[in-house]
Tab-separated table of C-alpha atoms and ligand atoms in Angstrom:
chain	number	residue	atom	x	y	z
A	92	MET	CA	90.615	0.291	-6.688
A	93	ILE	CA	90.599	-2.816	-8.901
A	94	PRO	CA	89.419	-5.904	-6.978
A	95	MET	CA	91.607	-8.993	-7.180
A	96	SER	CA	90.429	-11.390	-9.847
A	97	LYS	CA	89.374	-14.897	-8.931
A	98	THR	CA	91.687	-17.845	-9.493
A	99	VAL	CA	91.278	-19.967	-12.601
A	100	ALA	CA	93.445	-23.014	-13.367
A	101	ILE	CA	94.607	-23.709	-16.916
A	102	GLY	CA	96.211	-27.106	-16.555
A	103	LYS	CA	98.926	-26.659	-13.937
A	104	ILE	CA	99.051	-22.877	-14.349
A	105	LYS	CA	96.901	-20.830	-12.027
A	106	ILE	CA	95.979	-17.309	-13.054
A	107	GLY	CA	94.212	-14.557	-11.129
A	108	GLY	CA	93.969	-14.392	-7.369
A	109	GLY	CA	97.434	-12.916	-7.013
A	110	ASN	CA	99.184	-15.679	-8.975
A	111	PRO	CA	102.033	-14.615	-11.288
A	112	VAL	CA	100.971	-13.126	-14.599
A	113	ALA	CA	101.225	-15.850	-17.254
A	114	VAL	CA	102.676	-15.424	-20.742
A	115	GLN	CA	100.622	-16.851	-23.536
A	116	THR	CA	101.171	-17.151	-27.257
A	117	MET	CA	99.342	-18.631	-30.215
A	118	SER	CA	100.895	-21.205	-32.492
A	119	THR	CA	100.676	-20.850	-36.244
A	120	LEU	CA	100.796	-24.653	-36.570
A	121	ARG	CA	97.866	-27.005	-36.584
A	122	PRO	CA	97.852	-29.116	-33.425
A	123	SER	CA	97.231	-32.192	-35.568
A	124	ASP	CA	100.738	-31.660	-36.965
A	125	THR	CA	101.834	-33.231	-33.691
A	126	PHE	CA	105.444	-33.875	-34.751
A	127	ASN	CA	106.159	-30.180	-35.330
A	128	ALA	CA	103.691	-28.972	-32.707
A	129	GLU	CA	105.521	-30.881	-29.963
A	130	LYS	CA	108.886	-29.493	-31.014
A	131	GLU	CA	107.510	-25.968	-31.111
A	132	ALA	CA	105.706	-26.337	-27.775
A	133	GLN	CA	108.916	-27.477	-26.082
A	134	ARG	CA	110.858	-24.604	-27.645
A	135	LEU	CA	108.271	-22.072	-26.494
A	136	LYS	CA	108.137	-23.568	-23.034
A	137	ASP	CA	111.921	-23.292	-22.768
A	138	LEU	CA	111.649	-19.598	-23.685
A	139	GLY	CA	109.178	-19.003	-20.861
A	140	CYS	CA	105.786	-19.556	-22.484
A	141	ASP	CA	103.230	-20.524	-19.816
A	142	ILE	CA	100.172	-21.214	-21.976
A	143	LEU	CA	99.975	-22.118	-25.669
A	144	ARG	CA	96.903	-21.662	-27.855
A	145	TYR	CA	96.044	-23.340	-31.150
A	146	ALA	CA	93.392	-22.578	-33.716
A	147	VAL	CA	91.239	-25.685	-34.069
A	148	THR	CA	89.960	-26.087	-37.592
A	149	ASP	CA	88.749	-29.692	-37.702
A	150	GLU	CA	88.126	-32.842	-35.645
A	151	LYS	CA	91.714	-33.995	-36.106
A	152	ASP	CA	93.021	-30.759	-34.549
A	153	ALA	CA	90.494	-31.025	-31.746
A	154	GLY	CA	91.638	-34.529	-30.884
A	155	SER	CA	95.373	-33.724	-30.759
A	156	PHE	CA	95.809	-31.966	-27.413
A	157	ARG	CA	96.298	-35.065	-25.267
A	158	GLU	CA	98.875	-36.354	-27.737
A	159	ILE	CA	100.993	-33.164	-27.574
A	160	LYS	CA	100.742	-33.061	-23.783
A	161	LYS	CA	102.138	-36.597	-23.530
A	162	ARG	CA	105.491	-35.161	-24.523
A	163	VAL	CA	105.343	-31.497	-23.518
A	164	ASP	CA	104.126	-30.370	-20.121
A	165	LEU	CA	102.464	-27.121	-21.159
A	166	PRO	CA	98.824	-26.017	-20.761
A	167	LEU	CA	97.159	-25.955	-24.174
A	168	VAL	CA	94.176	-23.897	-25.272
A	169	ALA	CA	91.800	-24.697	-28.140
A	170	ASP	CA	90.571	-21.658	-30.064
A	171	ILE	CA	87.259	-22.438	-31.759
A	172	HIS	CA	84.938	-20.419	-33.903
A	173	TYR	CA	81.496	-21.233	-35.311
A	174	ASP	CA	81.327	-24.959	-34.497
A	175	TYR	CA	80.172	-26.252	-31.132
A	176	LYS	CA	81.094	-29.817	-32.169
A	177	LEU	CA	84.756	-28.805	-32.354
A	178	ALA	CA	84.486	-27.274	-28.882
A	179	LEU	CA	83.099	-30.563	-27.547
A	180	ALA	CA	85.807	-32.528	-29.371
A	181	ALA	CA	88.597	-30.280	-28.027
A	182	ILE	CA	87.335	-30.624	-24.461
A	183	ASP	CA	87.223	-34.373	-25.007
A	184	GLY	CA	90.640	-34.261	-26.692
A	185	GLY	CA	92.448	-32.910	-23.634
A	186	ALA	CA	92.477	-29.120	-24.103
A	187	ASP	CA	93.153	-27.295	-20.821
A	188	LYS	CA	90.977	-24.347	-21.798
A	189	ILE	CA	88.830	-23.412	-24.746
A	190	ARG	CA	88.366	-20.021	-26.287
A	191	ILE	CA	84.938	-19.500	-27.849
A	192	ASN	CA	82.354	-16.846	-28.504
A	193	PRO	CA	79.047	-18.302	-27.304
A	194	GLY	CA	77.330	-16.027	-29.818
A	195	ASN	CA	78.852	-17.734	-32.839
A	196	ILE	CA	79.140	-21.426	-32.007
A	197	GLY	CA	75.471	-22.302	-32.422
A	198	GLY	CA	72.093	-21.679	-30.808
A	199	GLU	CA	70.994	-21.998	-27.200
A	200	LYS	CA	70.908	-25.792	-27.356
A	201	GLU	CA	74.487	-25.977	-28.624
A	202	VAL	CA	75.778	-23.478	-26.063
A	203	LYS	CA	74.154	-25.571	-23.331
A	204	LEU	CA	75.923	-28.689	-24.625
A	205	VAL	CA	79.304	-26.930	-24.537
A	206	ALA	CA	78.552	-25.505	-21.082
A	207	ALA	CA	77.701	-29.004	-19.808
A	208	ALA	CA	80.980	-30.375	-21.211
A	209	LEU	CA	82.933	-27.513	-19.619
A	210	LYS	CA	81.358	-28.214	-16.242
A	211	ASP	CA	82.025	-31.963	-16.546
A	212	SER	CA	85.657	-31.475	-17.484
A	213	GLY	CA	86.272	-28.596	-15.074
A	214	ILE	CA	88.354	-26.698	-17.634
A	215	PRO	CA	87.928	-22.946	-18.044
A	216	VAL	CA	86.741	-21.014	-21.045
A	217	ARG	CA	87.832	-17.668	-22.434
A	218	VAL	CA	85.178	-15.444	-23.909
A	219	GLY	CA	85.440	-11.903	-25.058
A	220	ALA	CA	85.114	-9.446	-27.851
A	221	ASN	CA	87.403	-7.444	-30.023
A	222	ALA	CA	86.893	-4.122	-31.705
A	223	GLY	CA	85.832	-5.907	-34.884
A	224	SER	CA	83.236	-8.100	-33.176
A	225	ILE	CA	81.308	-5.631	-31.016
A	226	GLU	CA	77.671	-6.725	-30.654
A	227	LYS	CA	75.331	-4.739	-32.917
A	228	GLU	CA	73.042	-3.717	-30.045
A	229	PHE	CA	75.933	-2.131	-28.130
A	230	LEU	CA	77.411	-0.588	-31.241
A	231	ALA	CA	74.067	1.123	-31.927
A	232	LYS	CA	73.677	2.218	-28.319
A	233	TYR	CA	77.209	3.395	-27.461
A	234	GLY	CA	79.163	3.598	-30.719
A	235	ARG	CA	82.560	1.922	-31.157
A	236	ASN	CA	84.207	2.531	-27.809
A	237	GLU	CA	85.282	0.897	-24.552
A	238	VAL	CA	81.682	0.623	-23.321
A	239	SER	CA	80.371	-1.297	-26.346
A	240	LEU	CA	83.502	-3.447	-26.402
A	241	GLY	CA	83.355	-4.164	-22.676
A	242	GLU	CA	79.611	-4.816	-22.682
A	243	SER	CA	79.984	-7.253	-25.614
A	244	ALA	CA	82.525	-9.281	-23.643
A	245	LEU	CA	80.448	-9.216	-20.467
A	246	LYS	CA	77.394	-10.363	-22.439
A	247	ASN	CA	79.320	-13.378	-23.712
A	248	ALA	CA	80.306	-14.232	-20.150
A	249	ALA	CA	76.691	-13.814	-19.013
A	250	ILE	CA	75.468	-16.307	-21.651
A	251	LEU	CA	77.708	-18.981	-20.119
A	252	GLU	CA	76.901	-17.948	-16.548
A	253	LYS	CA	73.243	-18.584	-17.340
A	254	CYS	CA	74.245	-22.155	-18.174
A	255	GLY	CA	76.045	-22.510	-14.846
A	256	VAL	CA	79.611	-21.901	-16.087
A	257	ASP	CA	81.702	-19.576	-13.933
A	258	ASN	CA	85.190	-20.803	-14.747
A	259	ILE	CA	85.702	-17.935	-17.133
A	260	VAL	CA	88.519	-15.730	-18.442
A	261	ILE	CA	87.640	-12.548	-20.334
A	262	SER	CA	89.382	-10.571	-23.058
A	263	VAL	CA	88.535	-7.300	-24.809
A	264	LYS	CA	91.015	-6.613	-27.534
A	265	ALA	CA	91.582	-3.840	-29.999
A	266	SER	CA	94.439	-2.783	-32.233
A	267	ASP	CA	94.169	0.709	-30.798
A	268	VAL	CA	96.230	1.002	-27.607
A	269	ALA	CA	94.074	3.603	-25.833
A	270	LEU	CA	90.837	1.742	-26.622
A	271	THR	CA	92.379	-1.522	-25.389
A	272	VAL	CA	93.390	0.039	-22.077
A	273	LYS	CA	90.030	1.760	-21.537
A	274	ALA	CA	88.075	-1.382	-22.418
A	275	TYR	CA	90.016	-3.521	-19.924
A	276	GLU	CA	89.569	-0.851	-17.259
A	277	TYR	CA	85.839	-0.904	-17.978
A	278	VAL	CA	85.612	-4.677	-17.658
A	279	ALA	CA	87.934	-4.937	-14.648
A	280	ALA	CA	85.671	-2.578	-12.734
A	281	ARG	CA	82.682	-4.824	-13.432
A	282	THR	CA	83.885	-8.397	-13.018
A	283	ASP	CA	86.292	-10.449	-10.953
A	284	TYR	CA	86.991	-12.967	-13.706
A	285	PRO	CA	90.678	-13.065	-14.653
A	286	LEU	CA	91.542	-11.017	-17.733
A	287	HIS	CA	93.647	-12.086	-20.680
A	288	ILE	CA	95.178	-8.844	-21.925
A	289	GLY	CA	97.011	-7.636	-24.993
A	290	VAL	CA	96.823	-5.312	-27.962
A	291	THR	CA	95.657	-7.362	-30.904
A	292	GLU	CA	96.791	-7.110	-34.524
A	293	ALA	CA	99.486	-4.866	-33.108
A	294	GLY	CA	101.807	-5.082	-36.097
A	295	THR	CA	105.397	-6.044	-36.796
A	296	ALA	CA	107.871	-7.187	-34.155
A	297	TYR	CA	109.083	-3.638	-33.541
A	298	MET	CA	105.857	-1.609	-33.586
A	299	GLY	CA	103.773	-4.441	-32.169
A	300	THR	CA	106.106	-4.780	-29.209
A	301	VAL	CA	105.977	-1.023	-28.608
A	302	LYS	CA	102.156	-0.984	-28.748
A	303	ASN	CA	101.829	-4.017	-26.493
A	304	SER	CA	104.393	-2.751	-24.028
A	305	ILE	CA	102.418	0.462	-23.638
A	306	GLY	CA	99.006	-1.221	-23.481
A	307	ILE	CA	99.911	-4.247	-21.377
A	308	GLY	CA	102.285	-2.173	-19.244
A	309	ALA	CA	99.670	0.495	-18.493
A	310	LEU	CA	97.184	-2.186	-17.432
A	311	LEU	CA	99.578	-4.294	-15.357
A	312	LEU	CA	100.743	-1.193	-13.488
A	313	LYS	CA	97.116	-0.687	-12.455
A	314	GLY	CA	96.831	-4.290	-11.319
A	315	ILE	CA	94.746	-5.308	-14.338
A	316	GLY	CA	95.612	-8.465	-16.276
A	317	ASP	CA	96.299	-12.087	-15.390
A	318	THR	CA	97.613	-13.502	-18.652
A	319	ILE	CA	99.258	-11.562	-21.464
A	320	ARG	CA	99.785	-12.103	-25.143
A	321	VAL	CA	101.987	-9.848	-27.217
A	322	SER	CA	100.349	-10.319	-30.573
A	323	LEU	CA	102.943	-9.817	-33.332
A	324	SER	CA	103.272	-10.341	-37.069
A	325	ALA	CA	106.503	-12.177	-36.287
A	326	PRO	CA	107.658	-15.669	-35.236
A	327	THR	CA	105.808	-17.008	-32.195
A	328	GLU	CA	109.058	-17.071	-30.241
A	329	GLU	CA	109.210	-13.270	-30.492
A	330	GLU	CA	105.831	-13.009	-28.783
A	331	VAL	CA	107.063	-15.061	-25.835
A	332	ARG	CA	110.321	-13.106	-25.581
A	333	ALA	CA	108.458	-9.799	-25.653
A	334	GLY	CA	105.924	-11.027	-23.081
A	335	ARG	CA	108.645	-12.108	-20.696
A	336	ALA	CA	110.526	-8.838	-21.226
A	337	ILE	CA	107.413	-6.812	-20.350
A	338	LEU	CA	106.981	-8.772	-17.115
A	339	SER	CA	110.680	-8.403	-16.330
A	340	ALA	CA	110.594	-4.643	-16.979
A	341	LEU	CA	107.714	-4.342	-14.514
A	342	ASP	CA	109.428	-6.573	-11.947
A	343	LEU	CA	106.613	-9.063	-12.283
A	344	SER	CA	108.795	-12.042	-13.056
A	345	ASP	CA	111.829	-13.698	-11.589
A	346	GLY	CA	115.084	-13.635	-13.475
A	347	ALA	CA	118.046	-11.484	-14.391
A	348	LYS	CA	117.488	-7.793	-15.037
A	349	ILE	CA	120.093	-6.125	-17.208
A	350	ILE	CA	120.976	-2.486	-16.632
A	351	ALA	CA	122.938	-1.076	-19.560
A	352	CYS	CA	123.963	2.507	-20.199
A	353	PRO	CA	123.235	4.201	-23.545
A	354	THR	CA	126.999	4.928	-23.858
A	355	CYS	CA	128.564	8.263	-24.750
A	356	ALA	CA	131.988	9.537	-25.769
A	357	ARG	CA	133.425	8.233	-22.477
A	358	CYS	CA	132.774	4.656	-23.611
A	359	ALA	CA	135.855	3.065	-25.167
A	360	TRP	CA	134.710	-0.541	-25.561
A	361	ASN	CA	131.888	-2.472	-27.230
A	362	CYS	CA	129.502	-2.101	-24.328
A	363	ALA	CA	126.282	-2.456	-26.371
A	364	ASP	CA	127.357	-5.787	-27.896
A	365	PHE	CA	128.418	-7.112	-24.533
A	366	ALA	CA	125.075	-6.069	-22.986
A	367	LYS	CA	123.342	-8.104	-25.694
A	368	LYS	CA	125.580	-11.123	-25.036
A	369	THR	CA	124.881	-10.830	-21.303
A	370	GLU	CA	121.149	-10.687	-21.969
A	371	GLU	CA	121.390	-13.867	-24.073
A	372	PHE	CA	123.525	-15.591	-21.446
A	373	THR	CA	121.114	-14.827	-18.619
A	374	ARG	CA	117.894	-15.612	-20.480
A	375	GLY	CA	115.947	-18.238	-18.589
A	376	ILE	CA	117.751	-17.704	-15.273
A	377	LYS	CA	115.210	-17.907	-12.475
A	378	LYS	CA	117.198	-16.081	-9.790
A	379	ASN	CA	116.485	-12.392	-9.266
A	380	ILE	CA	119.756	-10.634	-9.995
A	381	LYS	CA	120.515	-7.204	-11.381
A	382	ILE	CA	123.461	-7.089	-13.743
A	383	ALA	CA	124.961	-3.847	-15.038
A	384	VAL	CA	126.892	-3.431	-18.272
A	385	MET	CA	128.236	0.131	-18.362
A	386	GLY	CA	130.314	2.147	-20.789
A	387	CYS	CA	132.802	3.638	-18.339
A	388	ALA	CA	133.951	3.201	-14.782
A	389	VAL	CA	133.960	6.990	-14.270
A	390	ASN	CA	130.184	7.173	-13.949
A	391	GLY	CA	129.050	3.634	-14.656
A	392	ILE	CA	129.519	2.117	-11.224
A	393	GLY	CA	127.627	4.907	-9.487
A	394	GLU	CA	124.917	4.993	-12.146
A	395	SER	CA	124.242	1.276	-11.823
A	396	GLU	CA	123.263	1.573	-8.199
A	397	GLY	CA	121.422	-1.488	-6.982
A	398	ALA	CA	123.221	-3.867	-9.352
A	399	ASP	CA	124.379	-7.109	-7.750
A	400	LEU	CA	127.122	-7.457	-10.297
A	401	GLY	CA	128.450	-5.304	-13.076
A	402	VAL	CA	131.112	-4.524	-15.616
A	403	ALA	CA	132.337	-1.127	-16.784
A	404	GLY	CA	134.902	-0.024	-19.365
A	405	ALA	CA	138.230	1.098	-17.850
A	406	GLY	CA	140.030	2.163	-21.056
A	407	LYS	CA	143.152	0.712	-22.689
A	408	GLY	CA	141.312	-2.500	-23.625
A	409	GLU	CA	140.341	-3.256	-20.064
A	410	CYS	CA	137.150	-3.443	-17.994
A	411	VAL	CA	136.470	-3.581	-14.274
A	412	VAL	CA	134.104	-6.104	-12.725
A	413	PHE	CA	132.246	-4.897	-9.656
A	414	VAL	CA	130.037	-6.538	-7.046
A	415	LYS	CA	127.525	-4.358	-5.161
A	416	GLY	CA	129.361	-1.219	-6.272
A	417	LYS	CA	132.887	-2.427	-5.305
A	418	ILE	CA	135.486	-3.262	-7.940
A	419	ILE	CA	136.676	-6.845	-7.507
A	420	LYS	CA	138.907	-7.223	-10.543
A	421	LYS	CA	140.316	-5.668	-13.697
A	422	VAL	CA	140.056	-7.816	-16.834
A	423	SER	CA	141.217	-7.456	-20.407
A	424	GLU	CA	138.384	-7.228	-22.933
A	425	THR	CA	139.530	-10.499	-24.493
A	426	GLU	CA	139.107	-12.340	-21.179
A	427	LEU	CA	135.971	-10.478	-20.154
A	428	GLU	CA	133.307	-12.900	-21.385
A	429	LYS	CA	134.852	-15.880	-19.615
A	430	VAL	CA	135.512	-14.007	-16.376
A	431	PHE	CA	132.263	-12.035	-16.179
A	432	PHE	CA	129.965	-14.918	-17.108
A	433	GLY	CA	131.828	-17.002	-14.524
A	434	GLU	CA	131.044	-14.318	-11.920
A	435	ILE	CA	127.371	-14.374	-12.963
A	436	GLU	CA	127.264	-18.149	-12.469
A	437	LYS	CA	128.870	-17.726	-9.046
A	438	CYS	CA	126.288	-15.093	-8.130
A	439	ILE	CA	123.445	-17.422	-9.198
A	440	ARG	CA	124.833	-20.306	-7.107
A	441	ASN	CA	125.134	-18.152	-3.956
B	16	SF4	S1	128.178	5.157	-17.857
B	16	SF4	FE1	129.857	6.314	-18.776
B	16	SF4	S2	129.754	5.753	-20.946
B	16	SF4	FE2	127.793	5.177	-20.042
B	16	SF4	S3	126.508	6.959	-20.435
B	16	SF4	FE3	127.338	7.179	-18.350
B	16	SF4	S4	129.175	8.427	-18.667
B	16	SF4	FE4	128.611	7.654	-20.701
């Protein structure tokens, strides 16, 4: 039994403690490019991004968070490596969370300075390890596996705990799906800090989404994971879309769920295209509704059991629209978009 993680607030978003799983992504822009960063942040927020992370490479980046947040209401995370001064500057600059590795930002004195700034500001910190940054001592003792990966992350958390910081989020990432899952299971059994989960360096949009869906999905089904990032070699927007789709597939987010049949020889209309259009149309809807787009009325209505609203091909250029399994109207394919999307809007209003 995995214990519930403790609650940590990243700006207005609360994670852990039974709060909804948050979708995170990482910008490829520098936060100091505020003009473009603001536009991107708004776009990502509109797509359903809950938390946005930036790599901080200099003082200008570190000082940009408050500026972006003036225009976009989205929790922002500063990702810092090797330089404690940048961590201090990002905390000062309005970051809602920082991501560091205490082992590489300086010595004990520097870590203490960052810990003091974290406590003063009240913002949380993410620490962790990935398969490429396993601590040498654990690598020698356990080899490259979930134990060495998990212990490396827990050691980083312990360094900050020693300095009085307990507002911590942990991650243990690998590109290997099985190792990722095992490492998070290992850590989840040993800490109640919230976990940021995902398969890292997962690959292209297609393969990376598959790998993350398996890894993140396996963990979320076990109750492990409080924020997710689908790491993809693809536009940032794709990461957010994939993250939201994973939550939707697991019924962990509000919104429209589309049921669509794979079609077969009984399908006599462009069901697949219309399913895509319906998915686009309903993206961002907050109401929980199940919408079915089915190839034929012969089996489609029965097969889409549980759908609030649906459409199925009826042959001869026509489709039937049904509500809770009952046909309410017959529509020509040319009129279908207008009529069906109108019915969806009605369903949302009710
Ligand atoms: S709903 Fe109809 S078209 Fe779709 S797979 Fe079933 S039988 Fe085939």
